[in-house]
Protein backbone atom coordinates (compact mmCIF):
# COMPACT_ATOMS: atom_id res chain seq x y z
CA MET A 1 0.00 0.00 0.00
CA VAL A 2 2.84 2.40 0.91
CA TRP A 3 4.67 1.55 -2.34
CA THR A 4 1.46 2.12 -4.32
CA LEU A 5 0.91 5.52 -2.72
CA ARG A 6 4.49 6.51 -3.38
CA PHE A 7 4.27 5.39 -6.99
CA THR A 8 1.00 7.26 -7.46
CA GLY A 9 2.50 10.38 -5.88
CA LEU A 10 5.56 10.24 -8.12
CA ALA A 11 3.36 9.74 -11.15
CA CYS A 12 1.30 12.79 -10.22
CA VAL A 13 4.44 14.86 -9.73
CA GLY A 14 5.73 13.72 -13.12
CA LEU A 15 2.44 14.59 -14.77
CA LEU A 16 2.47 18.01 -13.12
CA LEU A 17 6.02 18.71 -14.24
CA SER A 18 5.28 17.64 -17.79
CA SER A 19 2.24 19.91 -17.82
CA VAL A 20 4.27 22.85 -16.55
CA SER A 21 6.93 22.32 -19.22
CA ALA A 22 4.27 21.93 -21.91
CA PHE A 23 2.68 25.26 -20.95
CA ALA A 24 5.98 27.08 -20.55
CA GLY A 25 5.11 30.23 -22.47
CA PRO A 26 7.45 33.21 -22.23
CA LYS A 27 9.95 33.53 -19.41
CA VAL A 28 9.70 36.50 -17.07
CA VAL A 29 13.14 38.13 -17.27
CA SER A 30 14.88 41.34 -16.30
CA GLY A 31 14.82 44.41 -18.51
CA PRO A 32 15.62 46.53 -20.33
CA GLY A 33 13.85 45.31 -23.40
CA ALA A 34 14.65 45.57 -27.10
CA ASP A 35 14.32 48.93 -28.88
CA PRO A 36 13.07 50.88 -25.83
CA ALA A 37 12.41 54.02 -27.89
CA CYS A 38 9.68 52.08 -29.71
CA PHE A 39 8.71 49.35 -27.24
CA LYS A 40 8.40 51.57 -24.19
CA PRO A 41 7.36 49.84 -20.94
CA TRP A 42 4.05 51.14 -19.63
CA SER A 43 5.53 51.95 -16.22
CA SER A 44 8.47 51.19 -13.97
CA GLN A 45 6.49 48.20 -12.65
CA THR A 46 6.05 46.60 -16.10
CA LYS A 47 7.60 43.15 -16.24
CA PHE A 48 9.52 41.75 -19.20
CA PHE A 49 8.99 38.60 -21.30
CA GLN A 50 11.29 36.53 -23.44
CA TRP A 51 10.17 33.77 -25.77
CA ALA A 52 12.40 31.03 -27.17
CA LYS A 53 13.99 32.27 -30.39
CA LYS A 54 12.44 30.92 -33.59
CA PRO A 55 13.99 30.97 -37.05
CA GLY A 56 12.10 33.15 -39.51
CA PRO A 57 10.35 34.02 -41.70
CA TYR A 58 7.12 33.72 -39.70
CA LYS A 59 3.46 32.95 -40.18
CA ILE A 60 1.44 35.77 -38.60
CA ALA A 61 -2.31 36.27 -38.35
CA LEU A 62 -4.43 39.31 -37.54
CA VAL A 63 -7.62 38.21 -35.77
CA ASN A 64 -9.84 41.28 -35.71
CA GLY A 65 -13.34 41.45 -34.28
CA PHE A 66 -15.71 44.16 -35.50
CA VAL A 67 -14.87 45.73 -38.88
CA GLY A 68 -17.88 48.00 -39.37
CA ASN A 69 -16.38 51.46 -38.83
CA THR A 70 -13.77 53.67 -40.47
CA TRP A 71 -11.09 53.08 -37.83
CA ARG A 72 -11.29 49.28 -38.01
CA ILE A 73 -11.35 49.24 -41.82
CA GLN A 74 -8.28 51.47 -41.92
CA MET A 75 -6.57 49.29 -39.30
CA VAL A 76 -6.98 46.13 -41.42
CA LYS A 77 -5.69 47.95 -44.51
CA THR A 78 -2.74 49.26 -42.51
CA ALA A 79 -1.88 45.74 -41.33
CA LYS A 80 -1.71 44.52 -44.90
CA ALA A 81 0.32 47.53 -46.01
CA PHE A 82 2.80 47.04 -43.17
CA ALA A 83 3.27 43.35 -43.93
CA ALA A 84 4.25 44.34 -47.48
CA GLN A 85 6.81 46.99 -46.51
CA PRO A 86 10.54 46.42 -47.08
CA GLY A 87 12.24 45.36 -43.87
CA ILE A 88 9.05 43.66 -42.66
CA LYS A 89 7.99 41.44 -45.55
CA GLU A 90 11.32 39.59 -45.38
CA ASN A 91 10.34 38.40 -41.88
CA ILE A 92 6.88 37.19 -42.88
CA LYS A 93 6.31 33.89 -44.65
CA GLU A 94 2.51 34.17 -44.56
CA PHE A 95 0.16 36.92 -43.35
CA LYS A 96 -3.53 36.16 -42.86
CA VAL A 97 -6.38 38.47 -41.81
CA VAL A 98 -9.80 37.54 -40.47
CA SER A 99 -12.53 39.70 -38.91
CA THR A 100 -14.92 37.65 -36.79
CA GLY A 101 -17.53 40.21 -35.67
CA THR A 102 -18.54 40.90 -32.09
CA ASP A 103 -18.91 37.30 -30.92
CA VAL A 104 -16.18 36.27 -28.48
CA ALA A 105 -16.55 32.57 -29.29
CA ALA A 106 -15.99 33.23 -32.99
CA GLN A 107 -12.81 35.19 -32.28
CA LEU A 108 -11.49 32.52 -29.92
CA GLY A 109 -12.29 29.86 -32.51
CA ALA A 110 -10.35 31.72 -35.19
CA MET A 111 -7.34 32.12 -32.90
CA GLU A 112 -7.41 28.43 -32.00
CA ASP A 113 -7.55 27.54 -35.68
CA PHE A 114 -4.48 29.62 -36.48
CA ILE A 115 -2.59 28.05 -33.55
CA ASN A 116 -3.49 24.58 -34.80
CA GLN A 117 -2.35 25.57 -38.30
CA GLY A 118 1.12 26.27 -36.95
CA PHE A 119 1.11 30.07 -37.05
CA ASP A 120 3.90 31.68 -35.06
CA ALA A 121 2.10 34.81 -33.85
CA ILE A 122 -1.41 36.28 -33.61
CA VAL A 123 -2.13 39.99 -33.23
CA THR A 124 -5.66 40.80 -32.17
CA ILE A 125 -8.13 43.45 -31.05
CA ALA A 126 -9.96 41.58 -28.32
CA VAL A 127 -13.75 41.53 -28.53
CA ALA A 128 -13.90 41.39 -24.72
CA PRO A 129 -11.32 42.09 -21.98
CA ASP A 130 -11.59 38.58 -20.52
CA GLY A 131 -12.39 34.99 -21.47
CA PHE A 132 -9.09 34.36 -23.30
CA ASP A 133 -7.36 32.24 -20.64
CA ARG A 134 -7.76 28.94 -22.52
CA ILE A 135 -6.39 30.45 -25.75
CA ILE A 136 -3.44 31.96 -23.90
CA ARG A 137 -2.61 28.53 -22.42
CA LEU A 138 -2.92 26.91 -25.85
CA ALA A 139 -0.68 29.56 -27.39
CA ASP A 140 1.93 29.07 -24.66
CA LYS A 141 1.84 25.31 -25.16
CA ASN A 142 2.57 25.81 -28.85
CA ASN A 143 5.06 28.67 -28.42
CA VAL A 144 2.79 31.11 -30.24
CA VAL A 145 3.16 34.81 -29.46
CA VAL A 146 -0.23 36.52 -28.92
CA VAL A 147 -0.31 40.32 -29.01
CA PRO A 148 -3.59 42.13 -28.17
CA PHE A 149 -3.64 45.84 -29.02
CA ASP A 150 -6.13 48.73 -28.80
CA ASN A 151 -8.85 46.81 -26.91
CA ILE A 152 -6.55 44.84 -24.64
CA LEU A 153 -7.12 42.10 -22.05
CA ASP A 154 -7.43 42.20 -18.27
CA THR A 155 -4.38 40.01 -17.81
CA ASP A 156 -0.60 40.25 -17.57
CA LYS A 157 -0.04 36.86 -19.21
CA VAL A 158 0.46 38.20 -22.75
CA MET A 159 2.39 41.02 -24.37
CA MET A 160 0.06 43.92 -25.24
CA VAL A 161 0.32 47.23 -27.10
CA ASN A 162 -1.66 50.41 -26.52
CA GLU A 163 -1.49 54.18 -26.23
CA ASP A 164 -1.89 55.99 -22.92
CA GLN A 165 -5.48 57.22 -23.00
CA LYS A 166 -5.19 59.23 -19.79
CA GLU A 167 -2.19 61.04 -21.18
CA MET A 168 -4.25 62.03 -24.24
CA GLY A 169 -6.67 63.73 -21.87
CA ARG A 170 -3.85 65.37 -19.91
CA MET A 171 -2.06 66.71 -22.98
CA SER A 172 -5.36 68.06 -24.33
CA ALA A 173 -5.97 70.00 -21.13
CA LYS A 174 -2.41 71.33 -21.05
CA TRP A 175 -2.80 72.44 -24.68
CA LEU A 176 -5.96 74.42 -23.97
CA ILE A 177 -4.41 76.10 -20.94
CA ASP A 178 -1.16 76.96 -22.73
CA GLU A 179 -2.82 78.24 -25.91
CA SER A 180 -5.45 80.33 -24.11
CA GLY A 181 -3.10 81.56 -21.42
CA LYS A 182 -6.01 81.31 -18.98
CA LYS A 183 -6.62 79.55 -15.68
CA SER A 184 -10.40 80.01 -15.89
CA GLY A 185 -13.12 80.17 -18.51
CA ASP A 186 -15.86 78.12 -20.17
CA ILE A 187 -14.72 74.84 -21.75
CA LEU A 188 -16.70 72.39 -23.89
CA GLU A 189 -15.84 68.71 -23.43
CA VAL A 190 -17.25 66.41 -26.13
CA ARG A 191 -16.96 62.88 -24.78
CA GLY A 192 -16.88 59.54 -26.61
CA LEU A 193 -18.92 56.39 -26.32
CA PRO A 194 -20.40 55.95 -22.81
CA GLY A 195 -19.15 52.95 -20.83
CA ASN A 196 -15.97 52.59 -22.87
CA SER A 197 -12.66 52.57 -21.00
CA VAL A 198 -11.03 54.81 -23.62
CA ASP A 199 -13.68 57.50 -23.09
CA ARG A 200 -13.38 57.13 -19.32
CA ASP A 201 -9.60 57.37 -19.23
CA ARG A 202 -9.36 60.35 -21.57
CA HIS A 203 -12.01 62.14 -19.51
CA LEU A 204 -10.20 61.42 -16.24
CA GLY A 205 -6.88 62.63 -17.61
CA PHE A 206 -8.48 65.80 -18.94
CA ARG A 207 -10.22 66.61 -15.67
CA GLU A 208 -7.08 65.82 -13.66
CA VAL A 209 -5.33 68.80 -15.27
CA MET A 210 -8.28 71.14 -15.76
CA GLU A 211 -9.41 70.76 -12.14
CA ALA A 212 -5.93 71.00 -10.61
CA PRO A 213 -5.41 73.55 -7.81
CA GLY A 214 -5.24 77.07 -9.18
CA ASN A 215 -7.63 76.41 -12.06
CA SER A 216 -11.29 77.41 -12.01
CA PHE A 217 -12.70 76.32 -15.37
CA LYS A 218 -16.40 75.75 -15.92
CA ILE A 219 -16.72 72.63 -18.06
CA THR A 220 -19.82 71.74 -20.08
CA GLU A 221 -19.88 68.03 -20.91
CA VAL A 222 -21.75 66.49 -23.86
CA VAL A 223 -21.67 63.02 -25.46
CA GLY A 224 -20.56 62.83 -29.09
CA ASN A 225 -20.03 59.05 -29.41
CA TRP A 226 -16.83 59.62 -31.46
CA ASP A 227 -19.10 60.29 -34.42
CA THR A 228 -18.98 63.35 -36.72
CA GLY A 229 -22.74 63.84 -36.99
CA THR A 230 -23.40 63.30 -33.30
CA SER A 231 -20.56 65.58 -32.25
CA GLN A 232 -21.84 68.31 -34.55
CA LYS A 233 -25.35 68.07 -33.10
CA VAL A 234 -24.38 68.06 -29.41
CA THR A 235 -21.91 70.91 -29.96
CA ALA A 236 -24.62 72.94 -31.70
CA ASP A 237 -26.99 72.25 -28.81
CA ALA A 238 -24.36 73.30 -26.26
CA LEU A 239 -23.67 76.52 -28.18
CA ALA A 240 -27.40 77.29 -28.30
CA VAL A 241 -27.64 76.97 -24.52
CA HIS A 242 -24.35 78.47 -23.37
CA GLY A 243 -23.55 80.89 -26.17
CA HIS A 244 -19.77 80.95 -25.86
CA PHE A 245 -16.79 78.73 -25.02
CA ASP A 246 -13.15 79.63 -24.52
CA GLY A 247 -11.80 76.24 -25.55
CA VAL A 248 -12.90 72.80 -26.72
CA PHE A 249 -11.77 69.25 -26.04
CA THR A 250 -13.37 66.61 -28.26
CA GLN A 251 -12.56 62.90 -28.19
CA GLY A 252 -13.76 62.17 -31.70
CA GLY A 253 -15.99 63.41 -34.48
CA SER A 254 -13.73 66.44 -34.22
CA ASP A 255 -14.60 67.76 -37.66
CA GLY A 256 -18.28 67.77 -36.65
CA THR A 257 -17.49 69.93 -33.64
CA VAL A 258 -15.69 72.45 -35.89
CA GLN A 259 -18.61 72.44 -38.33
CA ALA A 260 -20.97 73.31 -35.47
CA LEU A 261 -18.76 76.23 -34.41
CA MET A 262 -18.72 77.55 -37.96
CA ALA A 263 -22.47 77.13 -38.45
CA ALA A 264 -23.12 79.07 -35.23
CA LYS A 265 -20.61 81.74 -36.30
CA HIS A 266 -18.79 81.16 -33.03
CA PRO A 267 -15.26 82.60 -32.99
CA PHE A 268 -12.58 79.95 -33.37
CA VAL A 269 -10.90 79.03 -30.08
CA PRO A 270 -8.09 76.69 -29.02
CA MET A 271 -9.21 73.10 -29.53
CA SER A 272 -7.86 69.62 -28.97
CA GLY A 273 -9.33 66.76 -30.96
CA GLU A 274 -8.73 63.36 -32.53
CA GLY A 275 -6.71 62.44 -35.59
CA GLU A 276 -9.30 62.65 -38.35
CA ASN A 277 -7.88 63.94 -41.62
CA GLU A 278 -10.88 66.25 -42.04
CA TYR A 279 -10.17 67.87 -38.69
CA ARG A 280 -6.54 68.46 -39.63
CA LYS A 281 -7.65 70.01 -42.90
CA GLN A 282 -9.89 72.36 -40.92
CA ILE A 283 -7.00 73.33 -38.64
CA ALA A 284 -4.71 74.03 -41.58
CA GLU A 285 -7.35 76.17 -43.30
CA HIS A 286 -8.56 78.15 -40.28
CA ALA A 287 -5.53 78.43 -37.97
CA LYS A 288 -5.03 81.99 -39.20
CA ASP A 289 -8.60 82.71 -38.11
CA GLY A 290 -8.03 81.47 -34.57
CA LEU A 291 -8.50 77.68 -34.77
CA LYS A 292 -5.38 76.85 -32.79
CA GLY A 293 -5.82 73.13 -32.99
CA MET A 294 -4.03 70.09 -31.64
CA SER A 295 -4.77 66.67 -33.14
CA TYR A 296 -3.75 63.55 -31.21
CA GLY A 297 -4.47 60.05 -32.43
CA GLN A 298 -5.48 56.58 -31.35
CA SER A 299 -3.90 55.43 -34.56
CA PRO A 300 -4.99 52.45 -36.65
CA ALA A 301 -1.23 51.99 -37.10
CA LEU A 302 -1.20 50.40 -33.64
CA VAL A 303 -1.53 47.17 -35.62
CA ALA A 304 1.87 47.82 -37.19
CA ILE A 305 3.52 48.24 -33.78
CA ALA A 306 1.83 45.05 -32.54
CA THR A 307 3.09 43.14 -35.59
CA LYS A 308 6.58 44.58 -35.19
CA ALA A 309 6.53 43.57 -31.50
CA ALA A 310 5.45 40.03 -32.41
CA ILE A 311 8.37 39.68 -34.84
CA SER A 312 10.81 41.02 -32.26
CA ALA A 313 9.52 38.55 -29.67
CA LEU A 314 9.81 35.64 -32.11
CA GLN A 315 13.42 36.66 -32.71
CA GLY A 316 14.09 36.03 -29.01
CA ASN A 317 14.32 39.65 -27.89
CA VAL A 318 13.35 40.77 -24.38
CA MET A 319 10.00 42.59 -24.57
CA PRO A 320 7.85 44.58 -22.11
CA GLN A 321 4.63 42.83 -21.15
CA LEU A 322 2.68 46.07 -21.70
CA ILE A 323 3.99 48.47 -24.33
CA SER A 324 3.07 52.14 -24.34
CA ILE A 325 3.69 53.47 -27.81
CA PRO A 326 4.24 57.16 -28.59
CA ILE A 327 1.10 59.23 -29.05
CA PRO A 328 1.13 60.78 -32.54
CA VAL A 329 0.39 64.50 -32.33
CA ALA A 330 0.16 67.32 -34.85
CA THR A 331 -0.70 70.97 -34.22
CA TYR A 332 -1.44 74.04 -36.30
CA LYS A 333 2.26 74.84 -35.98
CA ASP A 334 3.55 71.72 -37.73
CA LEU A 335 0.90 70.43 -40.15
CA LYS A 336 2.50 69.49 -43.48
CA PRO A 337 0.45 68.48 -46.55
CA GLY A 338 1.20 64.94 -47.64
CA THR A 339 3.06 64.19 -44.39
CA ASN A 340 0.64 64.35 -41.47
CA TYR A 341 -2.53 65.32 -43.33
CA TRP A 342 -3.86 65.06 -46.87
CA PRO A 343 -5.77 68.15 -48.14
CA ASP A 344 -6.99 66.43 -51.31
CA LEU A 345 -8.35 63.32 -49.57
CA ASN A 346 -12.10 63.57 -48.96
CA ALA A 347 -12.76 60.03 -47.72
CA ASN A 348 -12.98 59.39 -43.98
CA PHE A 349 -9.43 58.72 -42.86
CA PHE A 350 -7.40 58.86 -39.65
CA ALA A 351 -4.26 60.80 -40.45
CA PRO A 352 -1.84 59.80 -37.64
CA ASN A 353 0.13 56.93 -39.10
CA GLN A 354 3.69 57.93 -38.29
CA PHE A 355 5.65 56.50 -35.36
CA THR A 356 9.16 57.75 -35.99
CA PRO A 357 10.79 55.96 -33.00
CA CYS A 358 9.46 52.68 -34.41
CA GLY A 359 10.33 53.33 -38.04
CA VAL A 360 6.64 53.11 -38.90
CA ASN A 361 5.37 55.51 -41.55
CA PHE A 362 2.52 55.24 -44.02
CA THR A 363 1.09 57.41 -46.76
CA ALA A 364 -2.64 57.61 -47.36
CA PRO A 365 -2.45 56.02 -50.84
CA GLU A 366 -0.36 53.16 -49.46
CA ILE A 367 -3.09 52.29 -46.95
CA MET A 368 -6.14 53.03 -49.06
CA SER A 369 -4.90 50.76 -51.88
CA GLN A 370 -5.41 47.74 -49.58
CA SER A 371 -8.65 45.85 -48.93
CA GLU A 372 -10.32 45.25 -45.56
CA LYS A 373 -11.53 41.80 -46.66
CA ASN A 374 -10.43 38.56 -45.02
CA THR A 375 -7.47 36.79 -46.60
CA GLN A 376 -8.16 33.26 -45.41
């Protein structure tokens, strides 16, 4: 009986050890990581990963969810354009794209399929912030690098890429204060989609600076849903009620907010908004009239950084678990036609697609020539 128990115990230990080795995944190692100017750790507490080095070129998949808006369509096109660029295409044996809609199970199924097909890396915009534990374990078992970006996961088990949303709010507030030279006044804040963490974090960052000691701004808050038409309507309504604002912060649909100001014949004021090409065209045209604009961007080119990070990880480089990429910004002082905005482009388009520290740069024609369709 004692021998049997000992044998059973040893067998269990062996099974446990084999399971641990099978689900090794990346090692947690000491930093710094590779290319820190591009792959910047989110904070001083960010840990570092290192995967076993694999010989290239690699099979990489983009598993997108929803593809029904301008940003997502541009993101898919950007992914394809990046995979075809010199310096990147040499590292990619096969690049597949699939958009699965808003169903979590469909996205998980697509990721599992790519893992089973022997793909080396999967970049993804997660449909939900949780529910991916099984896929992460499967990826680790098969030495597949998974890189969520934009909508990331509530976990520290995978490498992820995003921009600092709170900092976007902070820099917008600082811009309004610096350009107006005021510590008080009436400010219009056009928020994004309610319940979304991006809207929440930008709002919190903005208020953190605007409501700091020594400031006494009166802030009128409306909901624009990151949509041009909605932003135009709620801005028009706010102008009808309040009459005048000294500055504007809009999270999206920025061109709609400007259209509302013009329709109401409201004097142009300092304004911080998103990265829509139409908004940048408005800034360039009306800066001389007082539209002192700043345009930051949650860029669709995040997909390029995520892909670049996946390749770096597959090459065995040390990588931050959570990467904070540079926030692309343009102002009325440095807008350049054909570089950070396109005056002749009328289609909906997000202009920020340059990340100089990462060597990532796209032109509008380069992106727009691609298709958003699946490539499976």
